[in-house]
Short mmCIF file of C-alpha atoms in Angstrom, two decimals:
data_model
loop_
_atom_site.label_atom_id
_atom_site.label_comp_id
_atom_site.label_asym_id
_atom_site.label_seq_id
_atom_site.Cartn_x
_atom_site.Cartn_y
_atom_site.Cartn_z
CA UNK Z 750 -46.56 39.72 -19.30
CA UNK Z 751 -48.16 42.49 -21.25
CA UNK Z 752 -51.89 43.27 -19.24
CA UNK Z 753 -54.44 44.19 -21.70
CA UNK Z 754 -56.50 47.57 -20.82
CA UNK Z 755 -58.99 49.98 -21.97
CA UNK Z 756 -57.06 52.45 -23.89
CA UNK Z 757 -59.60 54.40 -25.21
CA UNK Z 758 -60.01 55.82 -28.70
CA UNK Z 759 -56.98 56.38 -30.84
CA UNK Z 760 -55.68 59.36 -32.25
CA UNK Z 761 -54.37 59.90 -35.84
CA UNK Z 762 -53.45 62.83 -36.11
CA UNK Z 763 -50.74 65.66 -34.86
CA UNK Z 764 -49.98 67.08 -31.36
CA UNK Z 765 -52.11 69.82 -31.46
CA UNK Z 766 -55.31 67.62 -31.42
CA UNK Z 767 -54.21 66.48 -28.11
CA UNK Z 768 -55.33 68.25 -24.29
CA UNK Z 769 -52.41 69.49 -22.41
CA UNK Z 770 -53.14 69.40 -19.06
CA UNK Z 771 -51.14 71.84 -16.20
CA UNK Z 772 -52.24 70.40 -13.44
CA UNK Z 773 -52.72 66.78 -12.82
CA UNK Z 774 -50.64 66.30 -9.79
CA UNK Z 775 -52.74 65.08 -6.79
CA UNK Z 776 -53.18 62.91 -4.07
CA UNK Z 777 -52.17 58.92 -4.96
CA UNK Z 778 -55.28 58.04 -4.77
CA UNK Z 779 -56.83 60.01 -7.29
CA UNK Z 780 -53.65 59.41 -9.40
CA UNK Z 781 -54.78 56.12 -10.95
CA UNK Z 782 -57.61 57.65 -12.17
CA UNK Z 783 -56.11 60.53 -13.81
CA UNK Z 784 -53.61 58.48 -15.48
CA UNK Z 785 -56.11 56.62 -16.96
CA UNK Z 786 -57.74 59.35 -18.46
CA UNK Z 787 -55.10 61.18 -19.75
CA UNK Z 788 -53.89 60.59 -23.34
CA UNK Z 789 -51.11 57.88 -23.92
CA UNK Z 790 -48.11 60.40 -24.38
CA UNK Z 791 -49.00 62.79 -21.46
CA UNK Z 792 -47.30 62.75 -17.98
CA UNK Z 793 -48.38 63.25 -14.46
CA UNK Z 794 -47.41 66.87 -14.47
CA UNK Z 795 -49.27 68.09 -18.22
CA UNK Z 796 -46.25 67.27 -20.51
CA UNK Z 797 -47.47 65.96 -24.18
CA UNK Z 798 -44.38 64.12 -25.48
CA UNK Z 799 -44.44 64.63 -29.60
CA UNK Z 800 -40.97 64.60 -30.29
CA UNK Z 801 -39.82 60.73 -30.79
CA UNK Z 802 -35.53 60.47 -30.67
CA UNK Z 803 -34.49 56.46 -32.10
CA UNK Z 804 -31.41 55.79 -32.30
CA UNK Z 805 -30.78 53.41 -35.08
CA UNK Z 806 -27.23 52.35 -34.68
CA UNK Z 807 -24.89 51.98 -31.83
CA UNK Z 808 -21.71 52.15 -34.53
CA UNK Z 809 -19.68 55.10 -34.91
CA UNK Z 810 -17.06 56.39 -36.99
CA UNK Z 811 -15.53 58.44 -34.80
CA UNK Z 812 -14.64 57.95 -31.06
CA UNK Z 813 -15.29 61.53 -29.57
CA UNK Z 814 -14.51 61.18 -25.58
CA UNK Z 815 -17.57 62.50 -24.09
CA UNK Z 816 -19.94 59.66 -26.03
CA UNK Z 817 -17.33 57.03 -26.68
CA UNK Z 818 -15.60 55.33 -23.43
CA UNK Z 819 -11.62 54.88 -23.82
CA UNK Z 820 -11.73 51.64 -24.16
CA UNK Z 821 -15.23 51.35 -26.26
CA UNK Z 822 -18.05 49.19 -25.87
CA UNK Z 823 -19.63 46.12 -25.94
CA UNK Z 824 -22.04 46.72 -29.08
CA UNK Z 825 -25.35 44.86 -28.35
CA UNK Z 826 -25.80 41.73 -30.88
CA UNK Z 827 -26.98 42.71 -34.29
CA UNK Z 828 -30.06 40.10 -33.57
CA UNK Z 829 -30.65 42.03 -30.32
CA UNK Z 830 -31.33 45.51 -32.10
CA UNK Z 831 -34.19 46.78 -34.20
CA UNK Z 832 -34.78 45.72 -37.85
CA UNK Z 833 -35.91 48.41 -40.19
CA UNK Z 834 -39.66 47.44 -40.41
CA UNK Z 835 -39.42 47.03 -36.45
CA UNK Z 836 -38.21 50.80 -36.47
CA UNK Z 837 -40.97 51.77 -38.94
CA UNK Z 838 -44.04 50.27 -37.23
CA UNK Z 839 -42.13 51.51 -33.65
CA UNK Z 840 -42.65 55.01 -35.76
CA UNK Z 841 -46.21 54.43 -36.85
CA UNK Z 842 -47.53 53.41 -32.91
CA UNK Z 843 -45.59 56.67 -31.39
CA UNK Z 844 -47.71 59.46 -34.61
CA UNK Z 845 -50.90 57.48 -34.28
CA UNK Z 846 -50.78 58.85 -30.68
CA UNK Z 847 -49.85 62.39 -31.36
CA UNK Z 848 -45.59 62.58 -32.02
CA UNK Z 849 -45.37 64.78 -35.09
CA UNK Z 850 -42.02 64.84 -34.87
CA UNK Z 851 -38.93 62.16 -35.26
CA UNK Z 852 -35.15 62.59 -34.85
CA UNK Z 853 -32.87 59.56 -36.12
CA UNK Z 854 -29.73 59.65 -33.91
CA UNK Z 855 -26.80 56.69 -33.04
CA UNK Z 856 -24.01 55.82 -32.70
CA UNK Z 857 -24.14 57.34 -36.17
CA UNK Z 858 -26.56 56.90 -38.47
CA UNK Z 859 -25.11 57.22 -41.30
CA UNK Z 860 -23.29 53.86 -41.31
CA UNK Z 861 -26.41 52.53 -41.38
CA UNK Z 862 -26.45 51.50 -45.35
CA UNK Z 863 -30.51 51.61 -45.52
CA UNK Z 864 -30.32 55.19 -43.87
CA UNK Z 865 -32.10 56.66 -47.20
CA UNK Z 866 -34.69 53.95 -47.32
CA UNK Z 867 -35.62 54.12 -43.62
CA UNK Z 868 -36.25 58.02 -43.91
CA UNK Z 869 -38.21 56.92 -46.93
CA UNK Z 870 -40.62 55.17 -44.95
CA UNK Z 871 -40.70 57.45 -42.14
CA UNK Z 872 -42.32 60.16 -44.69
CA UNK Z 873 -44.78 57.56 -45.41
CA UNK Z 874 -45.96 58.58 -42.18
CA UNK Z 875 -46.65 62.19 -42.53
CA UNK Z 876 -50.41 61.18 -43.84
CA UNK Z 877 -50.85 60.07 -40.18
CA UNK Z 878 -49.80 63.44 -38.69
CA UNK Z 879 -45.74 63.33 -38.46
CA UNK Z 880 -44.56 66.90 -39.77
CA UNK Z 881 -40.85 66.87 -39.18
CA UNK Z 882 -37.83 64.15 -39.79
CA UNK Z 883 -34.49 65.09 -38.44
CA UNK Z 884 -31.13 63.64 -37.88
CA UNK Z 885 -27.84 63.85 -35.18
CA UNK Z 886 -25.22 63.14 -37.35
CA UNK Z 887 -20.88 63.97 -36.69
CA UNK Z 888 -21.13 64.71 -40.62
CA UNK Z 889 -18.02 62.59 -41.79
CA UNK Z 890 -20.02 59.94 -44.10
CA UNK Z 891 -23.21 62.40 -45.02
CA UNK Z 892 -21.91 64.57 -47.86
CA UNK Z 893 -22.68 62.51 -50.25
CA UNK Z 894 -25.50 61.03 -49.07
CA UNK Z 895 -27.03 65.07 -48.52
CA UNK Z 896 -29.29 65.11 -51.63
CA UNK Z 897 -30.36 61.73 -50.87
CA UNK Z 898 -31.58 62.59 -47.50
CA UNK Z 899 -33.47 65.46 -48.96
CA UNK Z 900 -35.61 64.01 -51.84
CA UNK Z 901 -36.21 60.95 -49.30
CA UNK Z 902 -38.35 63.38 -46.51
CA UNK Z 903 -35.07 64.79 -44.18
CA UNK Z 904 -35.89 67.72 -42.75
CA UNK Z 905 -33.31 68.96 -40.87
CA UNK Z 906 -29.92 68.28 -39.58
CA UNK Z 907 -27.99 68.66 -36.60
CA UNK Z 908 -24.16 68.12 -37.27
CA UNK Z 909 -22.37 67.58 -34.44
CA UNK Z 910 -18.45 69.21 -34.31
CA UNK Z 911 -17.12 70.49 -31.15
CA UNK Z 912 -13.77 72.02 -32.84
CA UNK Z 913 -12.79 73.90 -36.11
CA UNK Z 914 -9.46 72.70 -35.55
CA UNK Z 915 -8.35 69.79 -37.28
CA UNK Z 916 -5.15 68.73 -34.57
CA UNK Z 917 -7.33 69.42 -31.83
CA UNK Z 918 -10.42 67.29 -34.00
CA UNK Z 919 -7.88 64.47 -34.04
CA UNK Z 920 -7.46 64.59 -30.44
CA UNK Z 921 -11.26 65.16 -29.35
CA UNK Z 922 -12.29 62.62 -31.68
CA UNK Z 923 -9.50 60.00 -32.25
CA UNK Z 924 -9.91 60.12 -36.22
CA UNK Z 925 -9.25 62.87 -38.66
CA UNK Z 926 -12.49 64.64 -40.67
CA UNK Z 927 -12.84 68.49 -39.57
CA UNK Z 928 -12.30 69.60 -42.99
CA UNK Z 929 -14.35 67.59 -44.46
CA UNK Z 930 -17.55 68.18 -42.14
CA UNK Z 931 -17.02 71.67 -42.40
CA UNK Z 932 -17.35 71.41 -46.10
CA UNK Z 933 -20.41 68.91 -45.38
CA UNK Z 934 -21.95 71.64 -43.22
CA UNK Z 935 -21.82 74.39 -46.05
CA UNK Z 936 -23.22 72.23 -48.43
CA UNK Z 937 -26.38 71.47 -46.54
CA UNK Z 938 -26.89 74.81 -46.34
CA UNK Z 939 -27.40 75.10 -49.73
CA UNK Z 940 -29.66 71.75 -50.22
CA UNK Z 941 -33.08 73.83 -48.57
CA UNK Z 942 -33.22 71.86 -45.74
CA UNK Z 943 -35.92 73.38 -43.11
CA UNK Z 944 -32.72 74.02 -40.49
CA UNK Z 945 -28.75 72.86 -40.06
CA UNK Z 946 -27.77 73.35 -36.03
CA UNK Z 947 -23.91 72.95 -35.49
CA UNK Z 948 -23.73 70.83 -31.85
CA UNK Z 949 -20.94 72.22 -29.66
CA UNK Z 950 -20.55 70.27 -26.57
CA UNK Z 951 -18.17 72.68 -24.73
CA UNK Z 952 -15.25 71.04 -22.20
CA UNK Z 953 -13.13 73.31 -20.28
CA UNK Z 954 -9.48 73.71 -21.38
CA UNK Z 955 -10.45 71.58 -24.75
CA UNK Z 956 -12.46 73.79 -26.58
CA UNK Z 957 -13.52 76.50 -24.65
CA UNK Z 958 -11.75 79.26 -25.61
CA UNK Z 959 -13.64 78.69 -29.57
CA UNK Z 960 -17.01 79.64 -28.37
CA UNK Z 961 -16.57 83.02 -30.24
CA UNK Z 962 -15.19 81.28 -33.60
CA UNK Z 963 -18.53 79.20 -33.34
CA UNK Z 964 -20.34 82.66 -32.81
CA UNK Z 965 -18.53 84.13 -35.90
CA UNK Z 966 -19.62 81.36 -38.31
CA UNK Z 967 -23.94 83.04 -37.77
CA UNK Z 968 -22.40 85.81 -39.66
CA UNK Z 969 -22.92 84.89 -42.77
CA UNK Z 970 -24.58 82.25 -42.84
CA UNK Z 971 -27.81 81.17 -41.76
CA UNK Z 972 -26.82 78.58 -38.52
CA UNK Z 973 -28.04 77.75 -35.48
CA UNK Z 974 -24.96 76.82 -33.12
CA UNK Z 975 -25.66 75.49 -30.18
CA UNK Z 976 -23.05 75.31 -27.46
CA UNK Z 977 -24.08 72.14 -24.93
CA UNK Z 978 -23.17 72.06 -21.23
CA UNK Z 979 -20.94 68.83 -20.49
CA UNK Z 980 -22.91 66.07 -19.44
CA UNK Z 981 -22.32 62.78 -17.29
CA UNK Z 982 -22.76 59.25 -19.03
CA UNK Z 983 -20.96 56.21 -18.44
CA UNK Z 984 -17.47 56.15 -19.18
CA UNK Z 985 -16.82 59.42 -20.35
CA UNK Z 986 -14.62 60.90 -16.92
CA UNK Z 987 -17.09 63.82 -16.75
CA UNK Z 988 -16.15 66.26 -13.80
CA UNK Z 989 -17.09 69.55 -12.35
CA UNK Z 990 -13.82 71.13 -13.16
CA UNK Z 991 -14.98 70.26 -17.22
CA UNK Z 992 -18.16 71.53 -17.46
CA UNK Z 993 -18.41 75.50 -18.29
CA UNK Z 994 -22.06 76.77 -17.84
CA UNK Z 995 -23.48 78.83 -20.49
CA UNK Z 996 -24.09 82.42 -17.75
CA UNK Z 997 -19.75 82.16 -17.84
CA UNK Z 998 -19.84 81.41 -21.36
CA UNK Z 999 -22.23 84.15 -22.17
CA UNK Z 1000 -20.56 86.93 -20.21
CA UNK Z 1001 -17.36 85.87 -22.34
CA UNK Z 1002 -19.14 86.89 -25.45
CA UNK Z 1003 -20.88 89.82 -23.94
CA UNK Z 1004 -16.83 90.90 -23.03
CA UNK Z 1005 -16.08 90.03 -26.88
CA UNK Z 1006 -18.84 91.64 -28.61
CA UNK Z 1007 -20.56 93.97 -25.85
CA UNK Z 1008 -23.52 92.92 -24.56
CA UNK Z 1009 -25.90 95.82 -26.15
CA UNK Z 1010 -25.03 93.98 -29.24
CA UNK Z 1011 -26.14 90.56 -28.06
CA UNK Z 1012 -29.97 89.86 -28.66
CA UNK Z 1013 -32.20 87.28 -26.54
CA UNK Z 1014 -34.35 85.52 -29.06
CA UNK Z 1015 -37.94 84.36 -27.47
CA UNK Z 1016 -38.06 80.68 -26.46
CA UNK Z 1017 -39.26 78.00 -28.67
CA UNK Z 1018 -42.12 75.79 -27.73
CA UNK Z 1019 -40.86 72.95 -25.16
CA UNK Z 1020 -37.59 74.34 -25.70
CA UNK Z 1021 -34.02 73.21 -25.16
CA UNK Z 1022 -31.96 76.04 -25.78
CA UNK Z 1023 -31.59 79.73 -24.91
CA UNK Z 1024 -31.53 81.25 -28.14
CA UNK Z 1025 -29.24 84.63 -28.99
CA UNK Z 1026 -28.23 86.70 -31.85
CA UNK Z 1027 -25.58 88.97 -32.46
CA UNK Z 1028 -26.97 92.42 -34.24
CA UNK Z 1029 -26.14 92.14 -37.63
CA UNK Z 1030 -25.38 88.44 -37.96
CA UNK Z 1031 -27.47 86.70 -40.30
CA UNK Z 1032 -27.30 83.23 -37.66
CA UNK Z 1033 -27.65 82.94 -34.31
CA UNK Z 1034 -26.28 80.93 -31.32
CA UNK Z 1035 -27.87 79.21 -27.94
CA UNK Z 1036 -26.70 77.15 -25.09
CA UNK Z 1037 -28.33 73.54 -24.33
CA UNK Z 1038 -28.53 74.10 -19.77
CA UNK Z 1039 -29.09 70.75 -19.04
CA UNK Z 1040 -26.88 71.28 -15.91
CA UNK Z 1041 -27.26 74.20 -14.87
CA UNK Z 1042 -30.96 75.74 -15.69
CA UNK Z 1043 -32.58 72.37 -16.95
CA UNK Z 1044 -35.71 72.30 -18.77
CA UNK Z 1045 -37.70 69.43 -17.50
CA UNK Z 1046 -41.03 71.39 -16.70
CA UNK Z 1047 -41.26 71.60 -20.99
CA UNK Z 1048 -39.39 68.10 -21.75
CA UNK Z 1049 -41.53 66.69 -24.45
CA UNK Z 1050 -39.34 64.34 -25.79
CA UNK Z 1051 -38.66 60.27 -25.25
CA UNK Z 1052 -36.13 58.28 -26.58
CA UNK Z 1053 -36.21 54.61 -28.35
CA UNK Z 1054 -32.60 53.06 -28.56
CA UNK Z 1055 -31.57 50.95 -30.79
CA UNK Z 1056 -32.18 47.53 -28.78
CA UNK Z 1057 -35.27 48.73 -28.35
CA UNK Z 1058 -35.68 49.82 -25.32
CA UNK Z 1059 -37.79 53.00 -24.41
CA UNK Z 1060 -36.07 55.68 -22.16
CA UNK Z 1061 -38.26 58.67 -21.35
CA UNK Z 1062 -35.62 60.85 -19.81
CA UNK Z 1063 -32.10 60.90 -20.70
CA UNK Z 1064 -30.63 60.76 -17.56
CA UNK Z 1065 -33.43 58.25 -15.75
CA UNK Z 1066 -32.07 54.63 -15.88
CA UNK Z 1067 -35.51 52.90 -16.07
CA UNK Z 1068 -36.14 51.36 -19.20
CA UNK Z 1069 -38.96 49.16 -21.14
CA UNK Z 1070 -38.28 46.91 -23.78
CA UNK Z 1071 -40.48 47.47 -26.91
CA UNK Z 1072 -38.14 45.24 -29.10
CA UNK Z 1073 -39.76 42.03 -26.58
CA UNK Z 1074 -43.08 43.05 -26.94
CA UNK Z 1075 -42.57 43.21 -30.49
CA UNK Z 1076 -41.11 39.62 -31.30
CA UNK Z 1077 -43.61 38.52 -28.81
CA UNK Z 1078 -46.27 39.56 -31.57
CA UNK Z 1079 -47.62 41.88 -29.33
CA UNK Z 1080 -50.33 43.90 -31.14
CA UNK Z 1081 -50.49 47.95 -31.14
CA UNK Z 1082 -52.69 48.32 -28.42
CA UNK Z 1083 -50.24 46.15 -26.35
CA UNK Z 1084 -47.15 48.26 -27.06
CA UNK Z 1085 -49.53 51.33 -26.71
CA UNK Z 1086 -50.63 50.38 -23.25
CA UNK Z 1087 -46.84 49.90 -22.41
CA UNK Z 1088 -45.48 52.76 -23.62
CA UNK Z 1089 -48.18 54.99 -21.79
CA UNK Z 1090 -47.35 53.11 -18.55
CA UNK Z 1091 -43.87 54.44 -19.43
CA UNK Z 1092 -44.98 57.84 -19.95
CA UNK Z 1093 -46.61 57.99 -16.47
CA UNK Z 1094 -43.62 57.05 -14.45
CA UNK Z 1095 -41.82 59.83 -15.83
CA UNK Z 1096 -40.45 61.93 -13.42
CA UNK Z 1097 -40.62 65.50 -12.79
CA UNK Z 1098 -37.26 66.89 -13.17
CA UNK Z 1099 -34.12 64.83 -13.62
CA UNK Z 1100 -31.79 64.51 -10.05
CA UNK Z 1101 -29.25 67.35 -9.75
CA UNK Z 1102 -25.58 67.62 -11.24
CA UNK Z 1103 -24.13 66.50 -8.14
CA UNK Z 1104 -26.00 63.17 -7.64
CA UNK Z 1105 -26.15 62.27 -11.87
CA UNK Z 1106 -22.71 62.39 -11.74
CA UNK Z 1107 -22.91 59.19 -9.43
CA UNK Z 1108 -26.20 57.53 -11.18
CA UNK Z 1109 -25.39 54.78 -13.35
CA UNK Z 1110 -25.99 55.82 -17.00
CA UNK Z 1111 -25.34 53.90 -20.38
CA UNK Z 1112 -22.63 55.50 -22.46
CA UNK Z 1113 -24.11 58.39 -24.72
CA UNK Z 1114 -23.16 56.47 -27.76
CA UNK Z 1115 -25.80 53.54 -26.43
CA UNK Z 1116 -28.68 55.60 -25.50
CA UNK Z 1117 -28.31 58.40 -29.00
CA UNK Z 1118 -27.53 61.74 -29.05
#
């Protein structure tokens, strides 16, 4: 049952119009109130959440072993996930209260065959205060959909490839392709899109030892590469022995290039990764902590997946259907109400490496990368 509420006046326009409270923690008593005053997409501890992740496909076309389980997945029923105008207005609720910017992830979203149109009407959105449109993608299917994506309102692009080795692709990823999304990458770069991030997710005694063949590709070329600390989901046989934190794979580059050579770049607003540069090198390179040196005290990002359902932390298991309230014919101020409720519950800082290793988790492929 949806419980109608006083939800104030709503907003139309960006994040910045928005109070961003630092500290709201109290006694429970007092807590209610608070919450109730506080604007839809802010927490209990001063976090405004304006970055919107929806994952728009649970299909892949590749089977990399940290997202993918061995023996794959049950994909939800195509009835059971989100149409394309469900997605849209989904969009349109989130920037009328303050996101001003929206990632498309999967699965893959390129296999989605409206992929241009849906970013088409996401830019109908910028009026309302959305500034940036970005996409996850492994790269194999985009190349020819790149100038597409551009004229249509894409942003930005993060390609995912966690080897330049095409055997060792094959292996990680259980299809062939590094060629070709090497090739895909370049090409972006040369389509004026606001950014291109390369995705490393970094797996001891897989691909380890290529962290400074990632490095070399920032020198010519204007990349961001961004090496990620292994992470637990469902199915993917994630251990401590696996994971490589970024201080070991830092010092290995400070033994490579010499660390008076390596720069620390400042870090971004509500940032995820701890940006670096190599003096000279036209790109630069970071490392995504979640791990080791998380970053919940500046999370501002939730996640809708593509069933639906609302996640506002990537590793909580608590989640809120919005595809229900939806098909229930729920009106905006409904789904509003709900997802601030959701907002609220968020908690601090996600449980430590040890004990996510043993929370239940979907697969990464069913919550979007």
């Amino acid at each position: 049952m949806v419980h109608r509420g006083m939800l104030g006046k709503r907003h139309l326009s960006n994040s910045a119009a928005f109070p961003r409270p630092t500290d709201i923690t109290g006694s429970s008593s007092g807590q209610q109130n608070k919450a109730e005053s506080l604007p839809v997409l802010t927490d209990l501890f001063g976090r405004f959440h304006n970055y919107l992740r929806i994952s728009i496909t649970e299909r892949c076309n590749l089977r990399c072993q940290y997202c993918m389980p061995e023996d794959g997945i049950d994909l939800t029923p195509s009835e059971r996930l989100l149409t394309t105008p469900e997605i849209i207005r989904v969009a349109r609720i989130f920037v009328s209260q303050g996101v001003d910017k929206i990632r498309l992830t999967g699965g893959e979203p390129t296999v989605r065959k409206d992929i241009v149109d849906l970013v088409k009407g996401l830019d109908e959105l910028r009026p309302l205060g959305l500034r940036k449109i970005a996409m996850t993608t492994n790269g194999i299917a985009l190349r020819r959909k790149l100038p597409l994506l551009r004229q249509a309102g894409m942003d930005g692009l993060n390609v995912s490839l966690d080897t330049r080795d095409p055997r060792k692709f094959e292996l990680m990823t259980r299809r062939k392709g590094c060629e070709h999304v090497l090739r895909t990458v370049a090409d972006a770069g040369k389509l004026g899109f606001d950014f291109v991030k390369l995705n490393v997710v970094v797996m001891r005694g897989q691909n380890d030892e290529e962290v400074s063949n990632f490095v070399e590709m920032t020198h010519d070329d204007d990349i961001d590469v961004r090496f990620i600390e292994y992470m637990p989901f469902d199915g993917n046989r994630w251990g401590k022995r696996k994971m490589v934190g970024y201080r070991e794979l830092l010092d290995r580059l400070a033994s490579t290039y010499g660390a008076e050579n390596i720069q620390t770049l400042p870090l971004e607003s509500n940032h995820t990764a701890k940006g670096y540069k190599i003096n000279g090198y036209k790109g630069k390179f970071g490392f995504i902590t979640s791990m080791t040196h998380s970053f919940c005290s500046s999370c501002n990002r939730v996640r809708v997946m593509a069933d639906g359902n609302l996640k506002v932390c990537l590793f909580g298991n608590t989640e809120v259907s919005l595809r229900d309230l939806l098909r229930a014919g729920c009106s905006d101020e409904d789904i509003i109400q709900t997802i601030g409720s959701a907002v609220k519950r968020k908690k601090q800082a996600h449980a430590g490496l040890d004990i996510l290793s043993q929370m239940p988790n979907r697969p990464m492929i069913k919550i979007g990368g």
